[in-house]
CSV table of N, CA and C in Angstrom, one decimal:
chain,number,residue,atom,x,y,z
O,564,UNK,N,-41.8,-40.6,-48.6
O,564,UNK,CA,-41.0,-42.0,-47.9
O,564,UNK,C,-40.2,-42.5,-49.5
O,565,UNK,N,-39.0,-42.5,-49.1
O,565,UNK,CA,-37.9,-42.9,-50.1
O,565,UNK,C,-38.0,-44.8,-50.2
O,566,UNK,N,-37.6,-45.3,-51.4
O,566,UNK,CA,-37.9,-46.8,-51.6
O,566,UNK,C,-36.4,-47.1,-52.2
O,567,UNK,N,-35.9,-47.7,-51.5
O,567,UNK,CA,-34.4,-48.0,-51.9
O,567,UNK,C,-34.7,-49.7,-52.7
O,568,UNK,N,-33.9,-49.9,-53.7
O,568,UNK,CA,-34.2,-51.3,-54.1
O,568,UNK,C,-33.1,-51.4,-55.0
O,569,UNK,N,-32.6,-52.8,-55.1
O,569,UNK,CA,-31.7,-53.4,-56.1
O,569,UNK,C,-32.5,-54.4,-57.0
O,570,UNK,N,-32.4,-53.7,-58.1
O,570,UNK,CA,-33.1,-54.6,-59.3
O,570,UNK,C,-34.9,-54.6,-58.8
O,571,UNK,N,-35.4,-55.7,-58.7
O,571,UNK,CA,-36.5,-55.5,-58.3
O,571,UNK,C,-36.8,-56.0,-56.6
O,572,UNK,N,-35.9,-56.1,-56.2
O,572,UNK,CA,-35.7,-56.5,-54.3
O,572,UNK,C,-35.7,-54.9,-54.2
O,573,UNK,N,-37.0,-55.3,-53.0
O,573,UNK,CA,-37.0,-53.6,-52.4
O,573,UNK,C,-36.4,-54.0,-50.9
O,574,UNK,N,-35.1,-52.9,-50.7
O,574,UNK,CA,-34.3,-53.3,-49.8
O,574,UNK,C,-34.5,-52.3,-48.5
O,575,UNK,N,-35.2,-51.3,-48.6
O,575,UNK,CA,-35.7,-50.7,-47.4
O,575,UNK,C,-36.8,-49.7,-47.5
O,576,UNK,N,-37.5,-48.9,-46.6
O,576,UNK,CA,-38.0,-47.3,-46.9
O,576,UNK,C,-37.3,-46.8,-45.8
O,577,UNK,N,-37.0,-45.2,-46.2
O,577,UNK,CA,-36.6,-44.3,-45.4
O,577,UNK,C,-37.5,-42.9,-45.6
O,578,UNK,N,-37.6,-42.5,-44.4
O,578,UNK,CA,-38.5,-41.0,-44.8
O,578,UNK,C,-37.4,-39.9,-45.0
O,579,UNK,N,-35.8,-40.3,-44.5
O,579,UNK,CA,-35.0,-39.8,-44.7
O,579,UNK,C,-33.9,-39.8,-46.0
O,580,UNK,N,-33.0,-38.5,-46.7
O,580,UNK,CA,-32.1,-38.5,-47.2
O,580,UNK,C,-30.9,-37.4,-47.0
O,581,UNK,N,-29.9,-37.8,-47.8
O,581,UNK,CA,-29.1,-36.5,-47.2
O,581,UNK,C,-28.4,-36.1,-48.3
O,582,UNK,N,-28.7,-34.8,-47.8
O,582,UNK,CA,-28.3,-33.6,-48.8
O,582,UNK,C,-27.2,-32.5,-48.4
O,583,UNK,N,-26.4,-32.7,-49.1
O,583,UNK,CA,-25.1,-31.6,-48.7
O,583,UNK,C,-24.5,-32.0,-47.5
O,584,UNK,N,-24.6,-33.5,-47.0
O,584,UNK,CA,-24.1,-33.9,-45.8
O,584,UNK,C,-24.9,-33.7,-44.5
O,585,UNK,N,-26.1,-33.3,-44.9
O,585,UNK,CA,-27.4,-33.2,-44.0
O,585,UNK,C,-28.3,-34.1,-44.1
O,586,UNK,N,-28.7,-34.6,-42.8
O,586,UNK,CA,-29.9,-35.4,-43.2
O,586,UNK,C,-31.1,-34.9,-43.0
O,587,UNK,N,-31.7,-34.9,-44.0
O,587,UNK,CA,-33.2,-34.3,-44.3
O,587,UNK,C,-34.4,-35.3,-43.9
O,588,UNK,N,-35.1,-34.9,-43.3
O,588,UNK,CA,-36.0,-35.9,-43.1
O,588,UNK,C,-37.2,-35.4,-43.5
O,589,UNK,N,-38.4,-36.2,-44.3
O,589,UNK,CA,-39.3,-35.4,-44.7
O,589,UNK,C,-40.5,-35.5,-43.5
O,590,UNK,N,-40.4,-35.8,-42.4
O,590,UNK,CA,-41.4,-35.2,-41.5
O,590,UNK,C,-41.2,-34.0,-40.8
O,591,UNK,N,-40.0,-33.6,-41.2
O,591,UNK,CA,-39.9,-32.0,-40.8
O,591,UNK,C,-40.4,-30.9,-41.3
O,592,UNK,N,-41.0,-30.0,-40.9
O,592,UNK,CA,-41.3,-29.0,-42.1
O,592,UNK,C,-40.0,-28.4,-42.5
O,593,UNK,N,-40.8,-27.4,-43.7
O,593,UNK,CA,-39.4,-26.7,-44.4
O,593,UNK,C,-39.0,-26.0,-43.3
O,594,UNK,N,-39.4,-25.3,-42.1
O,594,UNK,CA,-39.0,-24.4,-41.2
O,594,UNK,C,-37.8,-25.2,-40.3
O,595,UNK,N,-37.8,-26.2,-40.0
O,595,UNK,CA,-37.1,-27.0,-39.3
O,595,UNK,C,-36.2,-27.4,-40.3
O,596,UNK,N,-36.2,-27.8,-41.2
O,596,UNK,CA,-34.9,-28.1,-42.6
O,596,UNK,C,-34.0,-27.1,-42.6
O,597,UNK,N,-34.5,-25.9,-43.2
O,597,UNK,CA,-33.8,-24.9,-43.7
O,597,UNK,C,-32.6,-24.4,-43.1
O,598,UNK,N,-32.6,-24.2,-41.5
O,598,UNK,CA,-31.9,-23.8,-40.9
O,598,UNK,C,-30.8,-25.0,-41.1
O,599,UNK,N,-30.9,-26.1,-41.0
O,599,UNK,CA,-30.0,-26.8,-41.2
O,599,UNK,C,-29.0,-27.0,-41.9
O,600,UNK,N,-29.8,-27.0,-43.5
O,600,UNK,CA,-29.3,-26.9,-44.5
O,600,UNK,C,-28.1,-25.5,-44.6
O,601,UNK,N,-28.6,-24.2,-44.6
O,601,UNK,CA,-28.1,-23.5,-44.7
O,601,UNK,C,-26.8,-23.4,-43.9
O,602,UNK,N,-27.0,-23.6,-42.7
O,602,UNK,CA,-25.6,-23.9,-42.1
O,602,UNK,C,-24.6,-24.7,-42.5
O,603,UNK,N,-25.0,-25.9,-42.8
O,603,UNK,CA,-24.0,-26.6,-43.8
O,603,UNK,C,-23.3,-25.7,-45.1
O,604,UNK,N,-24.3,-24.9,-45.8
O,604,UNK,CA,-23.9,-24.5,-47.2
O,604,UNK,C,-23.2,-23.5,-46.8
O,605,UNK,N,-23.5,-22.6,-45.7
O,605,UNK,CA,-22.4,-21.5,-45.3
O,605,UNK,C,-21.3,-22.6,-44.3
O,606,UNK,N,-21.1,-23.2,-44.1
O,606,UNK,CA,-20.0,-24.0,-43.5
O,606,UNK,C,-18.6,-24.1,-45.0
O,607,UNK,N,-19.8,-24.7,-46.3
O,607,UNK,CA,-19.2,-25.0,-47.2
O,607,UNK,C,-18.7,-23.8,-47.9
O,608,UNK,N,-19.4,-22.8,-47.9
O,608,UNK,CA,-18.5,-21.6,-48.3
O,608,UNK,C,-17.6,-20.8,-47.4
O,609,UNK,N,-17.7,-21.2,-46.5
O,609,UNK,CA,-16.5,-20.9,-45.4
O,609,UNK,C,-15.4,-21.0,-45.7
O,610,UNK,N,-15.0,-22.3,-46.6
O,610,UNK,CA,-13.8,-22.7,-47.2
O,610,UNK,C,-13.0,-21.7,-47.8
O,611,UNK,N,-14.1,-20.6,-48.5
O,611,UNK,CA,-13.2,-19.7,-49.3
O,611,UNK,C,-13.2,-18.6,-48.3
O,612,UNK,N,-11.8,-18.1,-48.2
O,612,UNK,CA,-11.7,-17.0,-47.2
O,612,UNK,C,-11.4,-15.6,-47.8
O,613,UNK,N,-12.3,-14.8,-47.1
O,613,UNK,CA,-12.3,-13.7,-47.7
O,613,UNK,C,-12.0,-12.8,-46.6
O,614,UNK,N,-11.6,-11.5,-47.0
O,614,UNK,CA,-10.8,-10.6,-46.1
O,614,UNK,C,-11.1,-8.9,-47.1
O,615,UNK,N,-11.5,-8.3,-45.6
O,615,UNK,CA,-11.4,-6.8,-45.5
O,615,UNK,C,-10.3,-6.0,-45.2
O,616,UNK,N,-9.6,-5.5,-45.8
O,616,UNK,CA,-8.3,-4.7,-45.5
O,616,UNK,C,-9.3,-3.6,-45.0
O,617,UNK,N,-8.8,-3.2,-43.5
O,617,UNK,CA,-9.5,-1.8,-42.9
O,617,UNK,C,-8.3,-1.2,-42.3
O,618,UNK,N,-8.5,0.2,-41.7
O,618,UNK,CA,-7.3,0.9,-41.1
O,618,UNK,C,-8.0,1.2,-39.9
O,619,UNK,N,-8.0,0.6,-38.9
O,619,UNK,CA,-8.2,1.0,-37.1
O,619,UNK,C,-7.9,2.0,-36.9
O,620,UNK,N,-6.9,2.9,-37.3
O,620,UNK,CA,-6.7,4.2,-36.8
O,620,UNK,C,-7.0,5.3,-38.2
O,621,UNK,N,-7.9,5.0,-38.5
O,621,UNK,CA,-8.3,6.2,-39.6
O,621,UNK,C,-8.8,7.2,-39.4
O,622,UNK,N,-7.8,8.5,-39.3
O,622,UNK,CA,-8.7,9.7,-39.1
O,622,UNK,C,-9.4,10.1,-40.1
O,623,UNK,N,-10.0,9.9,-40.9
O,623,UNK,CA,-11.0,10.3,-41.9
O,623,UNK,C,-12.3,9.6,-41.5
O,624,UNK,N,-13.4,10.1,-41.0
O,624,UNK,CA,-14.5,10.0,-40.6
O,624,UNK,C,-15.4,9.1,-41.8
O,625,UNK,N,-15.1,9.5,-43.1
O,625,UNK,CA,-15.8,8.8,-44.1
O,625,UNK,C,-15.4,7.5,-44.8
O,626,UNK,N,-14.1,7.4,-44.4
O,626,UNK,CA,-13.2,5.9,-44.6
O,626,UNK,C,-13.6,5.0,-43.7
O,627,UNK,N,-13.8,5.6,-42.1
O,627,UNK,CA,-14.5,4.6,-41.0
O,627,UNK,C,-15.5,4.3,-41.2
O,628,UNK,N,-16.5,5.4,-41.7
O,628,UNK,CA,-18.1,5.1,-42.1
O,628,UNK,C,-18.0,3.6,-43.1
O,629,UNK,N,-17.2,4.0,-44.5
O,629,UNK,CA,-17.1,2.9,-45.4
O,629,UNK,C,-17.0,1.4,-44.9
O,630,UNK,N,-15.8,1.5,-43.7
O,630,UNK,CA,-15.3,0.2,-43.6
O,630,UNK,C,-16.3,-0.3,-42.6
O,631,UNK,N,-17.0,0.1,-41.8
O,631,UNK,CA,-18.4,-0.2,-40.7
O,631,UNK,C,-19.2,-0.8,-41.6
O,632,UNK,N,-19.4,-0.1,-42.7
O,632,UNK,CA,-20.8,-0.5,-43.4
O,632,UNK,C,-20.4,-1.8,-44.5
O,633,UNK,N,-19.2,-2.1,-44.6
O,633,UNK,CA,-18.8,-3.3,-45.2
O,633,UNK,C,-19.0,-4.4,-44.1
O,634,UNK,N,-18.0,-4.5,-43.2
O,634,UNK,CA,-18.4,-5.2,-42.0
O,634,UNK,C,-19.4,-5.7,-41.6
O,635,UNK,N,-20.0,-4.6,-41.2
O,635,UNK,CA,-22.1,-4.6,-41.0
O,635,UNK,C,-22.4,-5.3,-41.8
O,636,UNK,N,-22.5,-5.4,-42.9
O,636,UNK,CA,-23.3,-6.1,-44.0
O,636,UNK,C,-22.9,-7.7,-44.0
O,637,UNK,N,-21.6,-7.7,-43.9
O,637,UNK,CA,-20.8,-9.2,-43.9
O,637,UNK,C,-21.2,-9.9,-42.9
O,638,UNK,N,-21.3,-9.4,-41.6
O,638,UNK,CA,-21.6,-10.1,-40.6
O,638,UNK,C,-23.3,-10.1,-40.3
O,639,UNK,N,-23.9,-9.1,-40.8
O,639,UNK,CA,-25.6,-9.2,-40.9
O,639,UNK,C,-25.7,-10.5,-41.6
O,640,UNK,N,-25.1,-10.7,-42.7
O,640,UNK,CA,-25.3,-12.0,-43.6
O,640,UNK,C,-24.8,-13.4,-43.5
O,641,UNK,N,-23.9,-13.1,-42.0
O,641,UNK,CA,-23.0,-14.4,-42.0
O,641,UNK,C,-22.3,-15.1,-42.8
O,642,UNK,N,-21.7,-13.7,-43.2
O,642,UNK,CA,-20.5,-14.0,-44.3
O,642,UNK,C,-19.3,-14.2,-43.7
O,643,UNK,N,-18.6,-15.1,-43.1
O,643,UNK,CA,-17.2,-15.1,-42.7
O,643,UNK,C,-16.2,-14.6,-43.5
O,644,UNK,N,-15.6,-14.0,-42.6
O,644,UNK,CA,-14.3,-12.9,-43.0
O,644,UNK,C,-13.4,-12.5,-42.1
O,645,UNK,N,-11.9,-12.1,-42.6
O,645,UNK,CA,-11.2,-11.8,-41.8
O,645,UNK,C,-10.8,-10.3,-42.1
O,646,UNK,N,-10.6,-9.2,-40.7
O,646,UNK,CA,-10.7,-8.1,-40.9
O,646,UNK,C,-8.9,-8.1,-41.1
O,647,UNK,N,-8.4,-7.3,-42.0
O,647,UNK,CA,-6.8,-7.3,-41.7
O,647,UNK,C,-6.8,-6.1,-41.9
O,648,UNK,N,-6.2,-5.3,-40.5
O,648,UNK,CA,-5.5,-4.1,-40.1
O,648,UNK,C,-4.6,-3.4,-40.8
O,649,UNK,N,-4.5,-2.8,-41.8
O,649,UNK,CA,-3.1,-2.6,-42.4
O,649,UNK,C,-2.4,-1.3,-41.8
O,650,UNK,N,-2.9,-1.1,-40.8
O,650,UNK,CA,-2.5,0.3,-39.8
O,650,UNK,C,-1.6,-0.5,-39.0
O,651,UNK,N,-1.5,-1.5,-38.6
O,651,UNK,CA,-0.5,-2.5,-37.8
O,651,UNK,C,0.3,-3.2,-38.5
O,652,UNK,N,0.4,-3.1,-39.6
O,652,UNK,CA,1.3,-4.3,-40.3
O,652,UNK,C,1.8,-3.8,-41.6
O,653,UNK,N,3.2,-3.4,-41.9
O,653,UNK,CA,3.4,-2.7,-42.6
O,653,UNK,C,3.6,-3.8,-44.2
O,654,UNK,N,3.6,-5.3,-43.6
O,654,UNK,CA,3.8,-6.4,-44.9
O,654,UNK,C,2.3,-6.4,-45.3
O,655,UNK,N,1.0,-6.4,-44.1
O,655,UNK,CA,-0.4,-6.4,-44.8
O,655,UNK,C,-0.5,-5.4,-45.5
O,656,UNK,N,-0.2,-4.0,-45.2
O,656,UNK,CA,-0.5,-2.7,-45.9
O,656,UNK,C,0.3,-3.1,-47.6
O,657,UNK,N,1.5,-3.3,-47.9
O,657,UNK,CA,2.1,-3.7,-48.7
O,657,UNK,C,1.7,-4.5,-49.8
O,658,UNK,N,1.0,-5.8,-49.1
O,658,UNK,CA,0.3,-7.1,-49.7
O,658,UNK,C,-0.9,-6.3,-50.3
O,659,UNK,N,-1.9,-5.4,-49.7
O,659,UNK,CA,-3.1,-4.7,-50.1
O,659,UNK,C,-2.7,-4.2,-51.5
O,660,UNK,N,-1.6,-3.1,-51.3
O,660,UNK,CA,-1.3,-2.3,-52.2
O,660,UNK,C,-0.8,-3.2,-53.7
O,661,UNK,N,0.1,-4.6,-53.5
O,661,UNK,CA,0.3,-5.2,-54.5
O,661,UNK,C,-0.7,-6.0,-55.0
O,662,UNK,N,-1.5,-6.2,-54.3
O,662,UNK,CA,-3.0,-7.2,-55.1
O,662,UNK,C,-4.3,-6.5,-55.2
O,663,UNK,N,-4.0,-5.2,-55.6
O,663,UNK,CA,-5.0,-4.5,-56.4
O,663,UNK,C,-4.9,-4.1,-57.7
O,664,UNK,N,-5.4,-4.4,-58.8
O,664,UNK,CA,-4.9,-4.4,-60.1
O,664,UNK,C,-4.6,-2.8,-60.4
O,665,UNK,N,-3.7,-3.0,-61.2
O,665,UNK,CA,-3.0,-1.6,-61.5
O,665,UNK,C,-4.4,-0.6,-62.1
O,666,UNK,N,-5.3,-1.4,-62.9
O,666,UNK,CA,-6.5,-0.4,-63.5
O,666,UNK,C,-7.3,-0.1,-62.4
O,667,UNK,N,-7.3,-0.6,-61.5
O,667,UNK,CA,-8.2,-0.2,-59.7
O,667,UNK,C,-7.4,0.5,-59.1
O,668,UNK,N,-6.2,1.3,-59.4
O,668,UNK,CA,-5.2,2.1,-58.5
O,668,UNK,C,-5.9,3.6,-58.8
O,669,UNK,N,-5.8,4.4,-57.5
O,669,UNK,CA,-6.1,5.8,-57.8
O,669,UNK,C,-5.0,6.4,-58.5
O,670,UNK,N,-5.5,7.3,-59.4
O,670,UNK,CA,-4.7,8.2,-60.1
O,670,UNK,C,-3.5,8.9,-59.3
O,671,UNK,N,-3.7,9.1,-57.9
O,671,UNK,CA,-2.9,9.7,-57.1
O,671,UNK,C,-2.6,8.9,-55.5
O,672,UNK,N,-1.5,8.9,-55.0
O,672,UNK,CA,-1.8,8.3,-53.6
O,672,UNK,C,-2.1,6.8,-53.6
O,673,UNK,N,-2.0,6.3,-52.4
O,673,UNK,CA,-2.4,5.1,-52.3
O,673,UNK,C,-4.1,4.6,-52.0
O,674,UNK,N,-4.3,3.1,-52.4
O,674,UNK,CA,-5.6,2.9,-52.2
O,674,UNK,C,-6.0,2.7,-50.8
O,675,UNK,N,-7.1,3.1,-50.8
O,675,UNK,CA,-7.7,3.7,-49.3
O,675,UNK,C,-8.6,2.6,-48.9
O,676,UNK,N,-8.4,1.9,-47.6
O,676,UNK,CA,-9.7,1.0,-47.3
O,676,UNK,C,-10.7,1.3,-47.1
O,677,UNK,N,-11.7,0.9,-47.0
O,677,UNK,CA,-11.8,-1.1,-47.3
O,677,UNK,C,-11.5,-1.6,-48.7
O,678,UNK,N,-10.9,-2.6,-48.9
O,678,UNK,CA,-10.3,-2.8,-50.0
O,678,UNK,C,-10.8,-4.5,-49.6
O,679,UNK,N,-11.5,-5.4,-50.5
O,679,UNK,CA,-12.4,-6.5,-50.1
O,679,UNK,C,-11.4,-7.6,-51.1
O,680,UNK,N,-11.2,-8.6,-50.8
O,680,UNK,CA,-10.6,-10.0,-51.3
O,680,UNK,C,-11.3,-11.0,-51.2
O,681,UNK,N,-11.3,-12.1,-52.0
O,681,UNK,CA,-11.8,-13.5,-51.6
O,681,UNK,C,-10.7,-14.5,-52.3
O,682,UNK,N,-10.3,-15.3,-51.2
O,682,UNK,CA,-9.2,-16.1,-51.6
O,682,UNK,C,-7.8,-15.2,-52.4
O,683,UNK,N,-7.7,-14.3,-51.5
O,683,UNK,CA,-6.5,-13.4,-52.3
O,683,UNK,C,-6.5,-12.8,-53.3
O,684,UNK,N,-7.9,-13.0,-54.1
O,684,UNK,CA,-8.3,-12.1,-55.3
O,684,UNK,C,-8.9,-11.1,-54.7
O,685,UNK,N,-8.5,-10.0,-55.5
O,685,UNK,CA,-9.2,-8.8,-55.1
O,685,UNK,C,-10.7,-8.7,-56.0
O,686,UNK,N,-11.6,-8.4,-55.2
O,686,UNK,CA,-13.0,-8.4,-55.5
O,686,UNK,C,-13.3,-6.8,-56.1
O,687,UNK,N,-12.9,-5.9,-55.0
O,687,UNK,CA,-13.1,-4.1,-55.4
O,687,UNK,C,-13.1,-3.6,-53.9
O,688,UNK,N,-13.0,-2.6,-54.3
O,688,UNK,CA,-13.2,-1.3,-53.0
O,688,UNK,C,-14.8,-0.7,-52.4
O,689,UNK,N,-14.9,0.0,-51.6
O,689,UNK,CA,-15.9,0.4,-50.8
O,689,UNK,C,-17.3,0.8,-52.3
O,690,UNK,N,-16.6,1.5,-53.3
O,690,UNK,CA,-17.6,1.9,-54.0
O,690,UNK,C,-17.8,0.7,-54.8
O,691,UNK,N,-16.9,-0.3,-55.3
O,691,UNK,CA,-17.8,-1.6,-55.9
O,691,UNK,C,-18.7,-2.2,-55.0
O,692,UNK,N,-18.1,-2.2,-53.9
O,692,UNK,CA,-19.2,-3.2,-53.1
O,692,UNK,C,-20.5,-2.3,-53.1
O,693,UNK,N,-20.7,-0.9,-52.9
O,693,UNK,CA,-22.0,-0.3,-52.9
O,693,UNK,C,-22.8,-0.7,-54.2
O,694,UNK,N,-22.0,-0.7,-55.0
O,694,UNK,CA,-22.6,-0.6,-56.5
O,694,UNK,C,-23.3,-2.0,-56.2
O,695,UNK,N,-22.5,-3.2,-55.8
O,695,UNK,CA,-23.5,-4.5,-56.0
O,695,UNK,C,-24.2,-4.8,-54.8
O,696,UNK,N,-24.2,-4.0,-53.8
O,696,UNK,CA,-25.3,-4.0,-53.1
O,696,UNK,C,-26.5,-3.3,-53.4
O,697,UNK,N,-26.5,-2.3,-54.2
O,697,UNK,CA,-27.4,-1.5,-55.1
O,697,UNK,C,-28.1,-2.8,-56.1
O,698,UNK,N,-27.1,-3.2,-56.6
O,698,UNK,CA,-27.6,-3.8,-57.8
O,698,UNK,C,-28.0,-5.4,-57.5
O,699,UNK,N,-28.0,-5.6,-56.0
O,699,UNK,CA,-28.2,-7.1,-55.5
O,699,UNK,C,-27.3,-8.2,-56.1
O,700,UNK,N,-26.0,-7.6,-56.3
O,700,UNK,CA,-25.2,-8.7,-56.7
O,700,UNK,C,-24.0,-8.9,-55.7
O,701,UNK,N,-24.1,-8.7,-54.6
O,701,UNK,CA,-23.0,-9.0,-53.6
O,701,UNK,C,-22.5,-10.3,-53.2
O,702,UNK,N,-23.3,-11.2,-53.7
O,702,UNK,CA,-22.8,-12.6,-54.1
O,702,UNK,C,-21.8,-12.9,-54.7
O,703,UNK,N,-22.3,-12.6,-56.0
O,703,UNK,CA,-21.3,-12.6,-57.5
O,703,UNK,C,-19.8,-11.7,-57.2
O,704,UNK,N,-20.0,-10.5,-56.4
O,704,UNK,CA,-18.9,-9.7,-56.2
O,704,UNK,C,-18.1,-10.2,-55.4
O,705,UNK,N,-18.3,-11.0,-54.4
O,705,UNK,CA,-17.5,-11.4,-53.4
O,705,UNK,C,-16.8,-12.9,-53.8
O,706,UNK,N,-17.7,-13.5,-55.1
O,706,UNK,CA,-17.5,-14.5,-55.8
O,706,UNK,C,-17.9,-16.0,-55.1
O,707,UNK,N,-19.4,-15.7,-54.3
O,707,UNK,CA,-20.1,-16.4,-54.0
O,707,UNK,C,-21.1,-17.0,-54.6
O,708,UNK,N,-21.7,-18.1,-54.3
O,708,UNK,CA,-23.1,-18.4,-54.6
O,708,UNK,C,-24.0,-18.2,-53.6
O,709,UNK,N,-25.1,-17.6,-54.3
O,709,UNK,CA,-26.3,-16.9,-53.2
O,709,UNK,C,-26.6,-18.1,-52.3
O,710,UNK,N,-26.7,-18.0,-50.9
O,710,UNK,CA,-26.9,-19.1,-50.0
O,710,UNK,C,-28.4,-19.8,-50.1
O,711,UNK,N,-28.4,-20.9,-49.9
O,711,UNK,CA,-29.7,-21.8,-49.9
O,711,UNK,C,-30.7,-20.9,-49.4
O,712,UNK,N,-30.5,-20.7,-47.7
O,712,UNK,CA,-31.7,-19.9,-47.4
O,712,UNK,C,-32.2,-19.0,-48.3
O,713,UNK,N,-31.2,-17.8,-48.7
O,713,UNK,CA,-31.8,-16.8,-49.5
O,713,UNK,C,-32.7,-16.8,-50.7
O,714,UNK,N,-32.3,-18.3,-51.4
O,714,UNK,CA,-33.2,-18.6,-52.4
O,714,UNK,C,-34.5,-19.4,-52.0
O,715,UNK,N,-34.3,-20.0,-50.8
O,715,UNK,CA,-35.5,-21.0,-50.3
O,715,UNK,C,-36.7,-19.6,-50.4
O,716,UNK,N,-36.3,-19.0,-49.5
O,716,UNK,CA,-37.7,-17.9,-48.8
O,716,UNK,C,-38.7,-17.2,-50.0
O,717,UNK,N,-37.6,-17.6,-51.1
O,717,UNK,CA,-38.1,-17.0,-52.3
O,717,UNK,C,-38.9,-18.0,-53.1
O,718,UNK,N,-39.3,-19.0,-52.8
O,718,UNK,CA,-39.8,-20.1,-53.6
O,718,UNK,C,-40.8,-20.5,-53.0
O,719,UNK,N,-42.2,-20.6,-53.7
O,719,UNK,CA,-43.2,-20.9,-52.9
O,719,UNK,C,-43.2,-22.7,-52.6
O,720,UNK,N,-43.5,-22.8,-51.9
O,720,UNK,CA,-43.2,-24.7,-51.4
O,720,UNK,C,-44.7,-25.4,-51.2
O,721,UNK,N,-45.1,-26.2,-52.1
O,721,UNK,CA,-46.4,-26.8,-52.1
O,721,UNK,C,-46.6,-27.3,-50.7
O,722,UNK,N,-48.0,-27.3,-49.9
O,722,UNK,CA,-48.3,-28.0,-49.0
O,722,UNK,C,-48.4,-29.5,-49.0
O,723,UNK,N,-48.1,-30.4,-48.0
O,723,UNK,CA,-48.4,-31.9,-48.2
O,723,UNK,C,-49.4,-32.2,-47.7
O,724,UNK,N,-50.1,-33.1,-48.4
O,724,UNK,CA,-51.4,-33.2,-48.0
O,724,UNK,C,-51.1,-34.6,-47.0
């Protein structure tokens, strides 16, 4: 229960408070509150636009599997993103080529999809993405903070009496 005071004058009692724009009621269990707060946090993070450059008509089976791996991971973790199909637009393909840093360009030929961007800033290619998955640093790779829900389940919550 929260007490709100103005000096020594008691204004009101409330079992609720607002956190991240979500009304949290202490009558609810953690299991009831976490999805609400996680949904809000994911919505806030959704302001950051992520995109994955793909080639829908890639003749290379390995490239297609790498693209699917990235897309499935983002979908499974409910990370909003836009698939940018570079086979359908010369403009998008050229944009992708221009926005990959020179030190990340291949020695020969053009960079192949998937290429990952966050707010039009280059994050990396599939190999960088895979390394971040293996080292459990995908959120920083995507320039995101870990979601509240992912942290919440790793914390022991004392039981209320």
